[in-house]
Amino acid sequence: MKTNHSANAQETLAPSSHEHAARLHIDASRHYVAGKDYSHAAHQALVAHGHALLALAQGQDVSDHYREKASIEMATGQEPFLHFDPISLGPSGIVQSSLHVAEHHEAAAELHEHAARYLRQATKHYEEGKVALAAHEAQAAHAIALCAIDHSNEAAKHHAIRCCLVEPAAKRAISVAA
């Protein structure tokens, strides 16, 4: 079931979801580095990833809204067209899979914080009537969020190996030896 929020609500929710995902990634990194509770770190990573996907969807709604408004204004001649460098909305590129899981969480957290700032700036531009600039900032936030999700995916792979493949085998070996 998809909740139907107004554009104003999405403008507030998307950055907050990015910030929440960032905090959870930082917590997951700390738990993983402490080395005592890998399962809790994996849980934090999973919840962070869920917030990241939510933030991505909310940010896409904001971006679509701003882009629609910008195209209407440009068609009616209300706002001059400004040329911006295009921002890729495709896969964000190669993420270094050789990074430590904690580094992936830290990178994801930093990128989520950047995406939140871009979305807040987009909202500010939109409120000032700079709709094309708002659309561009929201699109940049979306591209940054995709990079954050790539880091989140890499961290999840590490957690899956650690929690699902390594720890259960080690526990079986201990019970067989006893």
Short mmCIF file of N, CA and C in Angstrom, two decimals:
data_model
loop_
_atom_site.label_atom_id
_atom_site.label_comp_id
_atom_site.label_asym_id
_atom_site.label_seq_id
_atom_site.Cartn_x
_atom_site.Cartn_y
_atom_site.Cartn_z
N MET A 1 0.84 -1.17 0.00
CA MET A 1 0.00 0.00 0.00
C MET A 1 0.89 1.24 0.00
N LYS A 2 0.67 2.09 -0.95
CA LYS A 2 1.48 3.29 -1.06
C LYS A 2 0.75 4.46 -0.43
N THR A 3 1.43 5.13 0.47
CA THR A 3 0.84 6.28 1.13
C THR A 3 0.94 7.47 0.19
N ASN A 4 -0.12 8.22 0.08
CA ASN A 4 -0.14 9.37 -0.80
C ASN A 4 0.09 10.63 0.03
N HIS A 5 1.31 11.14 -0.04
CA HIS A 5 1.65 12.36 0.70
C HIS A 5 1.68 13.52 -0.27
N SER A 6 1.42 14.69 0.23
CA SER A 6 1.52 15.88 -0.61
C SER A 6 2.99 16.14 -0.91
N ALA A 7 3.23 16.99 -1.89
CA ALA A 7 4.61 17.32 -2.26
C ALA A 7 5.34 17.94 -1.07
N ASN A 8 4.65 18.78 -0.29
CA ASN A 8 5.29 19.41 0.86
C ASN A 8 5.73 18.38 1.89
N ALA A 9 4.91 17.37 2.12
CA ALA A 9 5.27 16.32 3.07
C ALA A 9 6.48 15.54 2.56
N GLN A 10 6.51 15.25 1.28
CA GLN A 10 7.64 14.51 0.70
C GLN A 10 8.92 15.32 0.81
N GLU A 11 8.81 16.63 0.63
CA GLU A 11 9.99 17.49 0.74
C GLU A 11 10.62 17.41 2.12
N THR A 12 9.81 17.15 3.13
CA THR A 12 10.30 17.02 4.50
C THR A 12 10.73 15.59 4.80
N LEU A 13 9.96 14.62 4.31
CA LEU A 13 10.22 13.22 4.61
C LEU A 13 11.51 12.69 3.97
N ALA A 14 11.75 13.04 2.74
CA ALA A 14 12.91 12.49 2.03
C ALA A 14 14.24 12.81 2.72
N PRO A 15 14.51 14.08 3.05
CA PRO A 15 15.78 14.35 3.75
C PRO A 15 15.85 13.67 5.11
N SER A 16 14.73 13.62 5.81
CA SER A 16 14.71 12.96 7.13
C SER A 16 15.02 11.47 7.00
N SER A 17 14.48 10.84 5.97
CA SER A 17 14.76 9.42 5.75
C SER A 17 16.23 9.20 5.42
N HIS A 18 16.81 10.10 4.63
CA HIS A 18 18.26 10.01 4.34
C HIS A 18 19.07 10.16 5.63
N GLU A 19 18.69 11.11 6.46
CA GLU A 19 19.42 11.33 7.71
C GLU A 19 19.29 10.13 8.65
N HIS A 20 18.10 9.53 8.67
CA HIS A 20 17.89 8.34 9.51
C HIS A 20 18.73 7.18 9.00
N ALA A 21 18.76 7.00 7.69
CA ALA A 21 19.60 5.94 7.10
C ALA A 21 21.07 6.18 7.44
N ALA A 22 21.50 7.42 7.40
CA ALA A 22 22.90 7.75 7.73
C ALA A 22 23.22 7.35 9.17
N ARG A 23 22.33 7.70 10.09
CA ARG A 23 22.56 7.35 11.51
C ARG A 23 22.64 5.83 11.69
N LEU A 24 21.76 5.11 11.02
CA LEU A 24 21.75 3.65 11.14
C LEU A 24 23.01 3.03 10.54
N HIS A 25 23.49 3.59 9.43
CA HIS A 25 24.74 3.09 8.84
C HIS A 25 25.91 3.33 9.79
N ILE A 26 25.92 4.47 10.45
CA ILE A 26 26.99 4.75 11.41
C ILE A 26 26.92 3.77 12.57
N ASP A 27 25.71 3.49 13.07
CA ASP A 27 25.55 2.50 14.14
C ASP A 27 26.02 1.12 13.69
N ALA A 28 25.65 0.73 12.48
CA ALA A 28 26.06 -0.58 11.97
C ALA A 28 27.58 -0.67 11.87
N SER A 29 28.19 0.41 11.43
CA SER A 29 29.65 0.44 11.33
C SER A 29 30.30 0.27 12.70
N ARG A 30 29.77 0.98 13.69
CA ARG A 30 30.33 0.89 15.06
C ARG A 30 30.19 -0.52 15.63
N HIS A 31 29.03 -1.12 15.43
CA HIS A 31 28.82 -2.49 15.93
C HIS A 31 29.74 -3.47 15.23
N TYR A 32 29.94 -3.28 13.94
CA TYR A 32 30.79 -4.20 13.20
C TYR A 32 32.24 -4.05 13.65
N VAL A 33 32.70 -2.81 13.81
CA VAL A 33 34.08 -2.57 14.23
C VAL A 33 34.32 -3.11 15.64
N ALA A 34 33.33 -2.97 16.52
CA ALA A 34 33.46 -3.50 17.89
C ALA A 34 33.66 -5.01 17.86
N GLY A 35 33.10 -5.66 16.85
CA GLY A 35 33.34 -7.08 16.65
C GLY A 35 32.64 -8.01 17.62
N LYS A 36 31.76 -7.48 18.41
CA LYS A 36 31.11 -8.32 19.41
C LYS A 36 29.72 -8.74 18.98
N ASP A 37 29.08 -7.95 18.13
CA ASP A 37 27.70 -8.23 17.81
C ASP A 37 27.45 -8.03 16.31
N TYR A 38 27.94 -8.99 15.52
CA TYR A 38 27.79 -8.89 14.08
C TYR A 38 26.33 -8.99 13.66
N SER A 39 25.55 -9.77 14.38
CA SER A 39 24.13 -9.91 14.05
C SER A 39 23.40 -8.58 14.23
N HIS A 40 23.73 -7.85 15.30
CA HIS A 40 23.09 -6.55 15.51
C HIS A 40 23.55 -5.57 14.43
N ALA A 41 24.81 -5.63 14.05
CA ALA A 41 25.31 -4.77 12.97
C ALA A 41 24.56 -5.06 11.68
N ALA A 42 24.34 -6.34 11.40
CA ALA A 42 23.61 -6.71 10.19
C ALA A 42 22.17 -6.22 10.25
N HIS A 43 21.56 -6.29 11.43
CA HIS A 43 20.20 -5.78 11.60
C HIS A 43 20.15 -4.28 11.35
N GLN A 44 21.09 -3.56 11.93
CA GLN A 44 21.15 -2.10 11.72
C GLN A 44 21.34 -1.79 10.23
N ALA A 45 22.17 -2.58 9.57
CA ALA A 45 22.41 -2.38 8.14
C ALA A 45 21.13 -2.61 7.34
N LEU A 46 20.38 -3.63 7.71
CA LEU A 46 19.13 -3.93 7.01
C LEU A 46 18.13 -2.79 7.20
N VAL A 47 18.00 -2.29 8.41
CA VAL A 47 17.07 -1.19 8.67
C VAL A 47 17.55 0.08 7.93
N ALA A 48 18.86 0.31 7.93
CA ALA A 48 19.41 1.46 7.20
C ALA A 48 19.08 1.36 5.72
N HIS A 49 19.23 0.15 5.19
CA HIS A 49 18.96 -0.05 3.77
C HIS A 49 17.47 0.21 3.47
N GLY A 50 16.60 -0.22 4.37
CA GLY A 50 15.17 0.06 4.19
C GLY A 50 14.88 1.55 4.17
N HIS A 51 15.50 2.29 5.09
CA HIS A 51 15.31 3.75 5.09
C HIS A 51 15.92 4.38 3.84
N ALA A 52 17.01 3.81 3.37
CA ALA A 52 17.63 4.33 2.15
C ALA A 52 16.70 4.17 0.95
N LEU A 53 16.09 3.00 0.85
CA LEU A 53 15.15 2.77 -0.26
C LEU A 53 13.92 3.67 -0.14
N LEU A 54 13.45 3.87 1.09
CA LEU A 54 12.34 4.78 1.31
C LEU A 54 12.72 6.21 0.92
N ALA A 55 13.90 6.64 1.34
CA ALA A 55 14.38 7.98 0.99
C ALA A 55 14.52 8.14 -0.51
N LEU A 56 15.00 7.11 -1.17
CA LEU A 56 15.15 7.15 -2.63
C LEU A 56 13.79 7.35 -3.29
N ALA A 57 12.78 6.59 -2.85
CA ALA A 57 11.44 6.72 -3.43
C ALA A 57 10.84 8.09 -3.13
N GLN A 58 11.00 8.56 -1.90
CA GLN A 58 10.46 9.87 -1.54
C GLN A 58 11.17 10.97 -2.32
N GLY A 59 12.49 10.86 -2.45
CA GLY A 59 13.26 11.84 -3.20
C GLY A 59 12.89 11.85 -4.67
N GLN A 60 12.59 10.66 -5.21
CA GLN A 60 12.17 10.58 -6.61
C GLN A 60 10.84 11.30 -6.81
N ASP A 61 9.94 11.16 -5.84
CA ASP A 61 8.65 11.88 -5.92
C ASP A 61 8.87 13.39 -5.93
N VAL A 62 9.76 13.86 -5.07
CA VAL A 62 10.08 15.29 -5.02
C VAL A 62 10.70 15.73 -6.34
N SER A 63 11.65 14.95 -6.82
CA SER A 63 12.33 15.27 -8.08
C SER A 63 11.33 15.33 -9.24
N ASP A 64 10.44 14.35 -9.30
CA ASP A 64 9.42 14.34 -10.36
C ASP A 64 8.52 15.57 -10.28
N HIS A 65 8.13 15.93 -9.06
CA HIS A 65 7.27 17.10 -8.86
C HIS A 65 7.98 18.37 -9.33
N TYR A 66 9.23 18.54 -8.93
CA TYR A 66 9.97 19.74 -9.32
C TYR A 66 10.21 19.77 -10.83
N ARG A 67 10.54 18.62 -11.39
CA ARG A 67 10.80 18.56 -12.83
C ARG A 67 9.53 18.90 -13.61
N GLU A 68 8.39 18.40 -13.16
CA GLU A 68 7.11 18.70 -13.81
C GLU A 68 6.82 20.20 -13.75
N LYS A 69 7.01 20.79 -12.56
CA LYS A 69 6.77 22.23 -12.41
C LYS A 69 7.74 23.04 -13.26
N ALA A 70 8.99 22.60 -13.31
CA ALA A 70 9.99 23.32 -14.11
C ALA A 70 9.65 23.26 -15.59
N SER A 71 9.20 22.11 -16.07
CA SER A 71 8.86 22.00 -17.49
C SER A 71 7.64 22.86 -17.83
N ILE A 72 6.68 22.94 -16.91
CA ILE A 72 5.51 23.80 -17.12
C ILE A 72 5.94 25.26 -17.18
N GLU A 73 6.80 25.67 -16.25
CA GLU A 73 7.24 27.07 -16.22
C GLU A 73 8.08 27.41 -17.45
N MET A 74 8.92 26.46 -17.88
CA MET A 74 9.74 26.74 -19.07
C MET A 74 8.86 26.80 -20.31
N ALA A 75 7.80 25.99 -20.37
CA ALA A 75 6.90 26.00 -21.52
C ALA A 75 6.11 27.30 -21.60
N THR A 76 5.79 27.87 -20.45
CA THR A 76 5.03 29.13 -20.43
C THR A 76 5.94 30.34 -20.42
N GLY A 77 7.24 30.12 -20.40
CA GLY A 77 8.20 31.22 -20.43
C GLY A 77 8.35 31.96 -19.13
N GLN A 78 7.88 31.39 -18.03
CA GLN A 78 7.97 32.07 -16.74
C GLN A 78 9.38 32.08 -16.17
N GLU A 79 10.11 31.01 -16.39
CA GLU A 79 11.46 30.93 -15.84
C GLU A 79 12.41 30.64 -17.00
N PRO A 80 13.49 31.42 -17.13
CA PRO A 80 14.41 31.15 -18.23
C PRO A 80 15.08 29.80 -18.04
N PHE A 81 15.32 29.15 -19.17
CA PHE A 81 15.98 27.84 -19.12
C PHE A 81 17.44 28.04 -18.76
N LEU A 82 17.87 27.32 -17.78
CA LEU A 82 19.26 27.37 -17.37
C LEU A 82 19.90 26.04 -17.75
N HIS A 83 21.08 26.08 -18.32
CA HIS A 83 21.75 24.85 -18.71
C HIS A 83 22.52 24.30 -17.51
N PHE A 84 22.23 23.05 -17.20
CA PHE A 84 22.93 22.35 -16.13
C PHE A 84 23.61 21.14 -16.72
N ASP A 85 24.70 20.74 -16.11
CA ASP A 85 25.31 19.48 -16.51
C ASP A 85 24.35 18.36 -16.17
N PRO A 86 24.18 17.41 -17.09
CA PRO A 86 23.27 16.31 -16.79
C PRO A 86 23.81 15.45 -15.65
N ILE A 87 22.87 14.90 -14.90
CA ILE A 87 23.22 14.03 -13.78
C ILE A 87 22.71 12.65 -14.11
N SER A 88 23.58 11.70 -14.05
CA SER A 88 23.21 10.33 -14.37
C SER A 88 22.24 9.79 -13.34
N LEU A 89 21.16 9.20 -13.84
CA LEU A 89 20.22 8.55 -12.95
C LEU A 89 20.34 7.04 -13.05
N GLY A 90 21.32 6.58 -13.83
CA GLY A 90 21.54 5.15 -13.96
C GLY A 90 22.38 4.64 -12.82
N PRO A 91 22.92 3.42 -12.99
CA PRO A 91 23.79 2.87 -11.94
C PRO A 91 24.91 3.85 -11.64
N SER A 92 25.23 3.97 -10.39
CA SER A 92 26.15 5.01 -9.95
C SER A 92 27.62 4.68 -10.24
N GLY A 93 27.89 3.57 -10.86
CA GLY A 93 29.27 3.25 -11.19
C GLY A 93 29.81 2.17 -10.28
N ILE A 94 31.07 1.95 -10.42
CA ILE A 94 31.71 0.87 -9.68
C ILE A 94 32.03 1.33 -8.27
N VAL A 95 31.58 0.57 -7.31
CA VAL A 95 31.90 0.82 -5.91
C VAL A 95 33.02 -0.12 -5.55
N GLN A 96 34.00 0.38 -4.85
CA GLN A 96 35.13 -0.46 -4.47
C GLN A 96 34.67 -1.55 -3.52
N SER A 97 34.59 -2.78 -4.03
CA SER A 97 34.14 -3.87 -3.18
C SER A 97 35.22 -4.31 -2.20
N SER A 98 36.45 -3.81 -2.40
CA SER A 98 37.54 -4.18 -1.50
C SER A 98 37.53 -3.39 -0.19
N LEU A 99 36.64 -2.42 -0.09
CA LEU A 99 36.55 -1.65 1.15
C LEU A 99 36.08 -2.55 2.28
N HIS A 100 36.47 -2.23 3.48
CA HIS A 100 35.99 -2.93 4.67
C HIS A 100 34.51 -2.59 4.85
N VAL A 101 33.76 -3.51 5.43
CA VAL A 101 32.32 -3.30 5.61
C VAL A 101 32.05 -2.00 6.36
N ALA A 102 32.84 -1.67 7.34
CA ALA A 102 32.64 -0.43 8.09
C ALA A 102 32.84 0.79 7.18
N GLU A 103 33.78 0.69 6.25
CA GLU A 103 34.01 1.80 5.32
C GLU A 103 32.83 1.97 4.37
N HIS A 104 32.21 0.86 3.97
CA HIS A 104 31.01 0.97 3.13
C HIS A 104 29.89 1.66 3.90
N HIS A 105 29.73 1.31 5.18
CA HIS A 105 28.70 1.96 5.98
C HIS A 105 29.00 3.45 6.14
N GLU A 106 30.25 3.79 6.39
CA GLU A 106 30.62 5.19 6.55
C GLU A 106 30.41 5.97 5.25
N ALA A 107 30.76 5.36 4.11
CA ALA A 107 30.55 6.02 2.82
C ALA A 107 29.06 6.21 2.56
N ALA A 108 28.27 5.18 2.86
CA ALA A 108 26.82 5.29 2.66
C ALA A 108 26.25 6.40 3.55
N ALA A 109 26.70 6.46 4.80
CA ALA A 109 26.21 7.49 5.72
C ALA A 109 26.54 8.89 5.20
N GLU A 110 27.77 9.06 4.74
CA GLU A 110 28.18 10.37 4.23
C GLU A 110 27.36 10.76 3.00
N LEU A 111 27.14 9.80 2.12
CA LEU A 111 26.36 10.09 0.91
C LEU A 111 24.90 10.40 1.24
N HIS A 112 24.34 9.70 2.22
CA HIS A 112 22.96 10.01 2.63
C HIS A 112 22.88 11.43 3.20
N GLU A 113 23.88 11.82 3.96
CA GLU A 113 23.89 13.19 4.49
C GLU A 113 23.96 14.22 3.36
N HIS A 114 24.77 13.92 2.34
CA HIS A 114 24.85 14.82 1.17
C HIS A 114 23.51 14.89 0.44
N ALA A 115 22.89 13.74 0.25
CA ALA A 115 21.60 13.70 -0.44
C ALA A 115 20.56 14.52 0.33
N ALA A 116 20.57 14.41 1.65
CA ALA A 116 19.63 15.18 2.47
C ALA A 116 19.87 16.68 2.29
N ARG A 117 21.14 17.08 2.28
CA ARG A 117 21.46 18.51 2.09
C ARG A 117 20.98 18.99 0.72
N TYR A 118 21.21 18.19 -0.32
CA TYR A 118 20.76 18.58 -1.66
C TYR A 118 19.24 18.72 -1.70
N LEU A 119 18.53 17.79 -1.06
CA LEU A 119 17.06 17.88 -1.06
C LEU A 119 16.58 19.10 -0.28
N ARG A 120 17.23 19.41 0.83
CA ARG A 120 16.84 20.61 1.59
C ARG A 120 17.12 21.88 0.77
N GLN A 121 18.25 21.87 0.05
CA GLN A 121 18.57 23.01 -0.80
C GLN A 121 17.57 23.12 -1.96
N ALA A 122 17.16 21.98 -2.50
CA ALA A 122 16.16 21.98 -3.57
C ALA A 122 14.86 22.60 -3.08
N THR A 123 14.45 22.24 -1.88
CA THR A 123 13.23 22.80 -1.31
C THR A 123 13.35 24.31 -1.14
N LYS A 124 14.52 24.74 -0.69
CA LYS A 124 14.75 26.19 -0.52
C LYS A 124 14.65 26.90 -1.87
N HIS A 125 15.28 26.33 -2.90
CA HIS A 125 15.20 26.94 -4.23
C HIS A 125 13.76 26.98 -4.73
N TYR A 126 13.04 25.90 -4.49
CA TYR A 126 11.64 25.83 -4.94
C TYR A 126 10.80 26.91 -4.26
N GLU A 127 11.01 27.08 -2.96
CA GLU A 127 10.27 28.11 -2.21
C GLU A 127 10.62 29.51 -2.69
N GLU A 128 11.85 29.68 -3.20
CA GLU A 128 12.28 30.98 -3.72
C GLU A 128 11.83 31.19 -5.16
N GLY A 129 11.16 30.20 -5.74
CA GLY A 129 10.68 30.31 -7.11
C GLY A 129 11.70 29.89 -8.16
N LYS A 130 12.79 29.33 -7.74
CA LYS A 130 13.83 28.86 -8.68
C LYS A 130 13.58 27.37 -8.95
N VAL A 131 12.53 27.11 -9.72
CA VAL A 131 12.04 25.75 -9.90
C VAL A 131 13.02 24.88 -10.68
N ALA A 132 13.62 25.41 -11.74
CA ALA A 132 14.56 24.61 -12.53
C ALA A 132 15.77 24.22 -11.68
N LEU A 133 16.25 25.15 -10.88
CA LEU A 133 17.37 24.86 -9.99
C LEU A 133 16.96 23.83 -8.94
N ALA A 134 15.75 23.94 -8.44
CA ALA A 134 15.24 22.96 -7.46
C ALA A 134 15.20 21.57 -8.09
N ALA A 135 14.74 21.48 -9.33
CA ALA A 135 14.68 20.19 -10.02
C ALA A 135 16.07 19.61 -10.19
N HIS A 136 17.02 20.46 -10.52
CA HIS A 136 18.40 19.99 -10.69
C HIS A 136 18.98 19.48 -9.37
N GLU A 137 18.76 20.21 -8.29
CA GLU A 137 19.27 19.80 -6.98
C GLU A 137 18.64 18.47 -6.54
N ALA A 138 17.34 18.32 -6.78
CA ALA A 138 16.66 17.08 -6.41
C ALA A 138 17.20 15.91 -7.24
N GLN A 139 17.49 16.16 -8.50
CA GLN A 139 18.06 15.12 -9.35
C GLN A 139 19.45 14.75 -8.87
N ALA A 140 20.23 15.72 -8.44
CA ALA A 140 21.56 15.44 -7.88
C ALA A 140 21.44 14.60 -6.62
N ALA A 141 20.47 14.92 -5.78
CA ALA A 141 20.25 14.14 -4.55
C ALA A 141 19.92 12.69 -4.90
N HIS A 142 19.15 12.50 -5.95
CA HIS A 142 18.77 11.15 -6.37
C HIS A 142 20.01 10.37 -6.82
N ALA A 143 20.87 10.99 -7.59
CA ALA A 143 22.09 10.33 -8.07
C ALA A 143 23.00 9.97 -6.89
N ILE A 144 23.10 10.86 -5.92
CA ILE A 144 23.91 10.60 -4.73
C ILE A 144 23.30 9.46 -3.92
N ALA A 145 21.98 9.43 -3.83
CA ALA A 145 21.31 8.36 -3.09
C ALA A 145 21.58 7.00 -3.74
N LEU A 146 21.64 6.96 -5.05
CA LEU A 146 21.95 5.70 -5.74
C LEU A 146 23.36 5.21 -5.37
N CYS A 147 24.29 6.13 -5.25
CA CYS A 147 25.65 5.76 -4.82
C CYS A 147 25.62 5.22 -3.38
N ALA A 148 24.84 5.85 -2.53
CA ALA A 148 24.73 5.39 -1.13
C ALA A 148 24.17 3.98 -1.09
N ILE A 149 23.20 3.71 -1.92
CA ILE A 149 22.59 2.38 -1.95
C ILE A 149 23.60 1.35 -2.46
N ASP A 150 24.45 1.74 -3.39
CA ASP A 150 25.51 0.82 -3.85
C ASP A 150 26.42 0.43 -2.69
N HIS A 151 26.80 1.41 -1.87
CA HIS A 151 27.64 1.11 -0.70
C HIS A 151 26.87 0.24 0.30
N SER A 152 25.60 0.52 0.46
CA SER A 152 24.78 -0.28 1.35
C SER A 152 24.71 -1.73 0.87
N ASN A 153 24.58 -1.91 -0.44
CA ASN A 153 24.56 -3.27 -1.00
C ASN A 153 25.87 -4.00 -0.74
N GLU A 154 26.98 -3.32 -0.90
CA GLU A 154 28.28 -3.96 -0.65
C GLU A 154 28.42 -4.34 0.83
N ALA A 155 27.97 -3.46 1.71
CA ALA A 155 28.02 -3.77 3.14
C ALA A 155 27.14 -4.99 3.44
N ALA A 156 25.98 -5.05 2.80
CA ALA A 156 25.07 -6.17 3.01
C ALA A 156 25.72 -7.49 2.58
N LYS A 157 26.47 -7.46 1.49
CA LYS A 157 27.18 -8.68 1.05
C LYS A 157 28.15 -9.16 2.12
N HIS A 158 28.89 -8.22 2.70
CA HIS A 158 29.83 -8.57 3.76
C HIS A 158 29.10 -9.15 4.96
N HIS A 159 27.98 -8.53 5.32
CA HIS A 159 27.21 -9.03 6.47
C HIS A 159 26.67 -10.43 6.19
N ALA A 160 26.20 -10.65 4.98
CA ALA A 160 25.67 -11.97 4.63
C ALA A 160 26.75 -13.04 4.76
N ILE A 161 27.93 -12.72 4.29
CA ILE A 161 29.04 -13.68 4.39
C ILE A 161 29.39 -13.91 5.85
N ARG A 162 29.48 -12.85 6.60
CA ARG A 162 29.87 -12.95 8.01
C ARG A 162 28.81 -13.66 8.86
N CYS A 163 27.57 -13.22 8.74
CA CYS A 163 26.52 -13.71 9.62
C CYS A 163 25.91 -15.04 9.16
N CYS A 164 25.77 -15.20 7.88
CA CYS A 164 25.04 -16.37 7.39
C CYS A 164 25.95 -17.52 6.98
N LEU A 165 27.14 -17.22 6.58
CA LEU A 165 28.01 -18.28 6.09
C LEU A 165 29.13 -18.63 7.05
N VAL A 166 29.76 -17.64 7.67
CA VAL A 166 30.91 -17.89 8.52
C VAL A 166 30.50 -18.32 9.92
N GLU A 167 29.66 -17.53 10.58
CA GLU A 167 29.31 -17.82 11.97
C GLU A 167 28.59 -19.15 12.16
N PRO A 168 27.57 -19.50 11.34
CA PRO A 168 26.92 -20.79 11.56
C PRO A 168 27.87 -21.97 11.37
N ALA A 169 28.78 -21.88 10.41
CA ALA A 169 29.75 -22.97 10.21
C ALA A 169 30.67 -23.10 11.41
N ALA A 170 31.08 -21.96 11.96
CA ALA A 170 31.96 -21.99 13.13
C ALA A 170 31.23 -22.60 14.32
N LYS A 171 29.96 -22.27 14.48
CA LYS A 171 29.18 -22.83 15.59
C LYS A 171 29.01 -24.33 15.44
N ARG A 172 28.79 -24.81 14.19
CA ARG A 172 28.67 -26.25 13.95
C ARG A 172 29.97 -26.96 14.28
N ALA A 173 31.10 -26.34 13.92
CA ALA A 173 32.39 -26.97 14.17
C ALA A 173 32.64 -27.11 15.68
N ILE A 174 32.22 -26.12 16.44
CA ILE A 174 32.40 -26.18 17.89
C ILE A 174 31.53 -27.27 18.49
N SER A 175 30.27 -27.38 18.03
CA SER A 175 29.38 -28.41 18.61
C SER A 175 29.82 -29.82 18.21
N VAL A 176 30.41 -30.00 17.02
CA VAL A 176 30.90 -31.31 16.60
C VAL A 176 32.14 -31.70 17.41
N ALA A 177 33.00 -30.73 17.68
CA ALA A 177 34.22 -30.99 18.42
C ALA A 177 33.91 -31.33 19.88
N ALA A 178 32.83 -30.86 20.41
CA ALA A 178 32.49 -31.08 21.82
C ALA A 178 31.91 -32.43 21.96
#
